[in-house]
CSV table of C-alpha atoms in Angstrom, one decimal:
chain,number,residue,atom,x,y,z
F,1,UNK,CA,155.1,96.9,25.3
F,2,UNK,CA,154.5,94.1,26.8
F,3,UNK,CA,157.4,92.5,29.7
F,4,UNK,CA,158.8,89.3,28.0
F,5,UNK,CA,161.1,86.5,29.2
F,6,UNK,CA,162.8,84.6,26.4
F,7,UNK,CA,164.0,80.9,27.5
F,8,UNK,CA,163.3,79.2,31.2
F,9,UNK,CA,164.5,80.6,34.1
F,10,UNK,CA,165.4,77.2,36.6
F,11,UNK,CA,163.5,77.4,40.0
F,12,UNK,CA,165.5,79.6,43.0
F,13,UNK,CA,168.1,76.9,44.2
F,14,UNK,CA,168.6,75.0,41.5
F,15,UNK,CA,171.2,77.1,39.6
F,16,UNK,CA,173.0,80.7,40.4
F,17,UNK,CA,172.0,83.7,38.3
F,18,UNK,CA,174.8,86.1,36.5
F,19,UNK,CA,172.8,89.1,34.7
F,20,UNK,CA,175.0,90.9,32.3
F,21,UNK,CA,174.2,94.4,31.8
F,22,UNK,CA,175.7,97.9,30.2
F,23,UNK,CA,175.1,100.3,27.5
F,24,UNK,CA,173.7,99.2,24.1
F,25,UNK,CA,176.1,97.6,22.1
F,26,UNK,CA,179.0,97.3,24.6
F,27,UNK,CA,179.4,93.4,23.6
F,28,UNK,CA,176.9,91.9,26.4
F,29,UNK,CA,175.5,89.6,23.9
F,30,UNK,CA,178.6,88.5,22.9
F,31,UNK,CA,179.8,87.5,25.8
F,32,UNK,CA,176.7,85.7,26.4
F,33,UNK,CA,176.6,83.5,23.3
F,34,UNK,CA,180.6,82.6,24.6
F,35,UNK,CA,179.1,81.4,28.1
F,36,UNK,CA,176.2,79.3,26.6
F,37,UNK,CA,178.5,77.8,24.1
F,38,UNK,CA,176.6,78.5,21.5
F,39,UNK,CA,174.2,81.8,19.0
F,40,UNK,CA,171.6,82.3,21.1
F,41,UNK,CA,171.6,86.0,21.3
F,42,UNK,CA,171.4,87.8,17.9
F,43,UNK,CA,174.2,90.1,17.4
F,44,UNK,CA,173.9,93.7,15.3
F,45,UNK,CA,176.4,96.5,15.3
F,46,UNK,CA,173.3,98.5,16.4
F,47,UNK,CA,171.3,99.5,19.3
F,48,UNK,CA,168.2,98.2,20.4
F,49,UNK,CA,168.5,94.5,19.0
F,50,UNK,CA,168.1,92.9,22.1
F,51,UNK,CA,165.1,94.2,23.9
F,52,UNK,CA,164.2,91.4,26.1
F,53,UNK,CA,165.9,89.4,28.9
F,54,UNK,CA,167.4,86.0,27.2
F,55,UNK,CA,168.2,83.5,29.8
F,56,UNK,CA,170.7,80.5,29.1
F,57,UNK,CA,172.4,77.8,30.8
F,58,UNK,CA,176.8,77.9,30.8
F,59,UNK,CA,179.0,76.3,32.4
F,60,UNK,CA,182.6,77.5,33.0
F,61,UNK,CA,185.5,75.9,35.0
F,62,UNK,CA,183.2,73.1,35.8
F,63,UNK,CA,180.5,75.6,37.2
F,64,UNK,CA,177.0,75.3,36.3
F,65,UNK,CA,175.1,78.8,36.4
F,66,UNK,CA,172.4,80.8,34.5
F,67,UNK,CA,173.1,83.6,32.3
F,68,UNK,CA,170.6,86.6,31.4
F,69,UNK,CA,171.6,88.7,28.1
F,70,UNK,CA,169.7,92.5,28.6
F,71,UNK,CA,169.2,94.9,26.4
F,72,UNK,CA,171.3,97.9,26.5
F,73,UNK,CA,170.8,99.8,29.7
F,74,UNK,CA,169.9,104.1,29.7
F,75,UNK,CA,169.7,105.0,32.9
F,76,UNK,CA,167.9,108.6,32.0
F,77,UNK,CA,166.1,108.4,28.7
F,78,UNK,CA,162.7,109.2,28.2
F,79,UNK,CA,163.0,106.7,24.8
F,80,UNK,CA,159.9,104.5,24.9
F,81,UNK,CA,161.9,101.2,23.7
F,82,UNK,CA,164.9,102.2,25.8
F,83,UNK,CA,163.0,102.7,29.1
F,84,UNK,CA,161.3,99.3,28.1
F,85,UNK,CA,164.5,97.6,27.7
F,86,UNK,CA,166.0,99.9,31.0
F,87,UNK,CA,163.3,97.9,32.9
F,88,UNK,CA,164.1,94.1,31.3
F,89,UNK,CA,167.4,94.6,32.5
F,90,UNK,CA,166.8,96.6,36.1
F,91,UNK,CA,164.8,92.4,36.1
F,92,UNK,CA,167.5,90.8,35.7
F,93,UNK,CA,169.4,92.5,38.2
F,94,UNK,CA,167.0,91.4,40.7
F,95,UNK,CA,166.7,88.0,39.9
F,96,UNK,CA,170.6,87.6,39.7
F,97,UNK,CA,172.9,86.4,41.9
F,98,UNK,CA,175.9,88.2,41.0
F,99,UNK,CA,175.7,91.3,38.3
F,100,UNK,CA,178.7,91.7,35.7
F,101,UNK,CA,178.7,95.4,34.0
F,102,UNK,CA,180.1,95.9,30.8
F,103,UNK,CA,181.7,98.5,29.1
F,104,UNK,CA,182.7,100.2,26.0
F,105,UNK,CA,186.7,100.2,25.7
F,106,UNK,CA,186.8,102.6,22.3
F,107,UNK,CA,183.8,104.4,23.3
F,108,UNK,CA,185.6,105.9,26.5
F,109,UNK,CA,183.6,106.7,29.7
F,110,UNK,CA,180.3,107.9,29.0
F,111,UNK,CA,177.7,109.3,32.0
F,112,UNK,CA,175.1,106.3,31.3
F,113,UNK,CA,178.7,104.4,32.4
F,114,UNK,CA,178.8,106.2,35.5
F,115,UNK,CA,175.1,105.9,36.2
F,116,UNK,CA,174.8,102.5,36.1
F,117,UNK,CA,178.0,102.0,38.4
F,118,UNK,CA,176.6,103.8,40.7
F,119,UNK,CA,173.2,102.2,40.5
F,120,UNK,CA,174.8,98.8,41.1
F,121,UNK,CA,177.2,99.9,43.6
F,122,UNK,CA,174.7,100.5,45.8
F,123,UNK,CA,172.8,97.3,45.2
F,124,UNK,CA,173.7,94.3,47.5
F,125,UNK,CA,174.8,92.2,45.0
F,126,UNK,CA,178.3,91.2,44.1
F,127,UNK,CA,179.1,93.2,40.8
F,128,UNK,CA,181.8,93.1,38.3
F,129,UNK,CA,182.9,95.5,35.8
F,130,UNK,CA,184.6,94.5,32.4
F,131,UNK,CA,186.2,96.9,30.0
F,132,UNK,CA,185.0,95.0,26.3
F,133,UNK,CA,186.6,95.7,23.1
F,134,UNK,CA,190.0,95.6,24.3
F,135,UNK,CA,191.1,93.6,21.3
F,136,UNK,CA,195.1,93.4,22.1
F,137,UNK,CA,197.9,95.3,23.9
F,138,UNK,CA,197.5,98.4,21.6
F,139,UNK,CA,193.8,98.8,23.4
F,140,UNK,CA,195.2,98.5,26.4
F,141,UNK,CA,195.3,102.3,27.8
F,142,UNK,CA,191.9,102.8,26.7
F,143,UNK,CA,190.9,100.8,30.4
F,144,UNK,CA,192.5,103.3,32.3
F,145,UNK,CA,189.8,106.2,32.3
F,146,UNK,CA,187.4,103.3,33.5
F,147,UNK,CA,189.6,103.9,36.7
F,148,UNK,CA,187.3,106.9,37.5
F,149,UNK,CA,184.6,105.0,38.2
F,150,UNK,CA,186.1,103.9,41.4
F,151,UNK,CA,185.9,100.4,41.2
F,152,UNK,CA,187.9,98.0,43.5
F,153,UNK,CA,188.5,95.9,40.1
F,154,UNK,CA,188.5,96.4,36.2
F,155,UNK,CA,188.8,93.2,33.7
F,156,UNK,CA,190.1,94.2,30.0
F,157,UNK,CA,188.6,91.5,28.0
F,158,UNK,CA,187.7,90.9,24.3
F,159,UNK,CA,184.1,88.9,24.5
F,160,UNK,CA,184.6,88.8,20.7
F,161,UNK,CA,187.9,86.6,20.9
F,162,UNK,CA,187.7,85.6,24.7
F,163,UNK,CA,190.6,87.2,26.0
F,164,UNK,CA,190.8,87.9,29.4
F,165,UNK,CA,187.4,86.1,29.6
F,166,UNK,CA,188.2,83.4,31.8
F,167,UNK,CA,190.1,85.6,34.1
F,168,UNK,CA,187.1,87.6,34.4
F,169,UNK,CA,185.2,84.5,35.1
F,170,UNK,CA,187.1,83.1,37.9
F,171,UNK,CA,186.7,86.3,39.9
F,172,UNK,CA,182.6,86.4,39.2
F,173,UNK,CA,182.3,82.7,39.9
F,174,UNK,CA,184.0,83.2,43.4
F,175,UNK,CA,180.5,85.1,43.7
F,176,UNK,CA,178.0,83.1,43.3
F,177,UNK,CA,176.3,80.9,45.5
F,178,UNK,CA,177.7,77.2,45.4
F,179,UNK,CA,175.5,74.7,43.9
């Protein structure tokens, strides 16, 4: 399969670069359609709809950056398409400037989960780690297992209703580079 890149990527310099990455169907493309502001990533309740690296432009708290939407990442899969979409996103990783992971809140900690921490934790680039799904108090618990991971900081948010987005924001903002 061939690589693709869907939208425009703005030159280095002109505008950071946030990738958002995590498990197939943990909510990264809707979170990215609540950054741009707008549909531009399809959204299915099933894996493997996003396959390519979608780049759009957001703004948040008067900050003007780049997002990339990945497909679901399987760090050890021998899956043609998800070893395809593995490598769009292990792209975007490298052209970012700061790397939010998401995951699954219901789902619970899964191995791919503790792969692609550690992956990223040994990457030198600011990374950020969202528990999605948490869709009110009642959901709540469900962030503590994420714990494990060992992460300095955990953000509960809902992408699908935006809570705890902007929190989240703030702290990945203070990341990237200054325009």
């Amino acid at each position: 399969m061939a690589k693709k890149t869907i939208g425009v990527v703005a030159a280095k310099g002109e505008k950071p670069v946030l990738a958002i990455v995590g498990r197939p169907n943990v909510g990264k493309s809707t979170l990215f359609n609540r950054l741009v502001g707008r549909r531009a990533a399809i959204v299915e309740d099933m894996p493997g709809v996003t396959r390519d690296r979608q780049y759009g432009d957001a703004e948040v708290l008067g900050q003007a950056f780049i997002a990339i939407d990945t497909g679901g990442f399987e760090p050890d899969t021998e899956d043609l398409l998800l070893k395809e979409m593995r490598e769009q996103a292990t792209i975007a990783i490298e052209e970012a400037d700061a790397v939010l992971v998401m995951f699954d809140g219901p789902d619970g900690l899964l191995p791919a989960d503790i792969e692609i921490t550690r992956m990223l934790q040994r990457s030198n680039k600011p990374v950020h780690f969202a528990v999605n799904k948490i869709d009110g108090d009642r959901l709540e618990p469900l962030v503590a297992e994420f714990y494990a991971l060992g992460t300095h900081q955990l953000w509960s948010i809902s992408a699908q209703h935006g809570t705890g987005v902007l929190d989240l924001m703030e702290a990945v903002l203070s990341d990237l580079p200054e325009v």
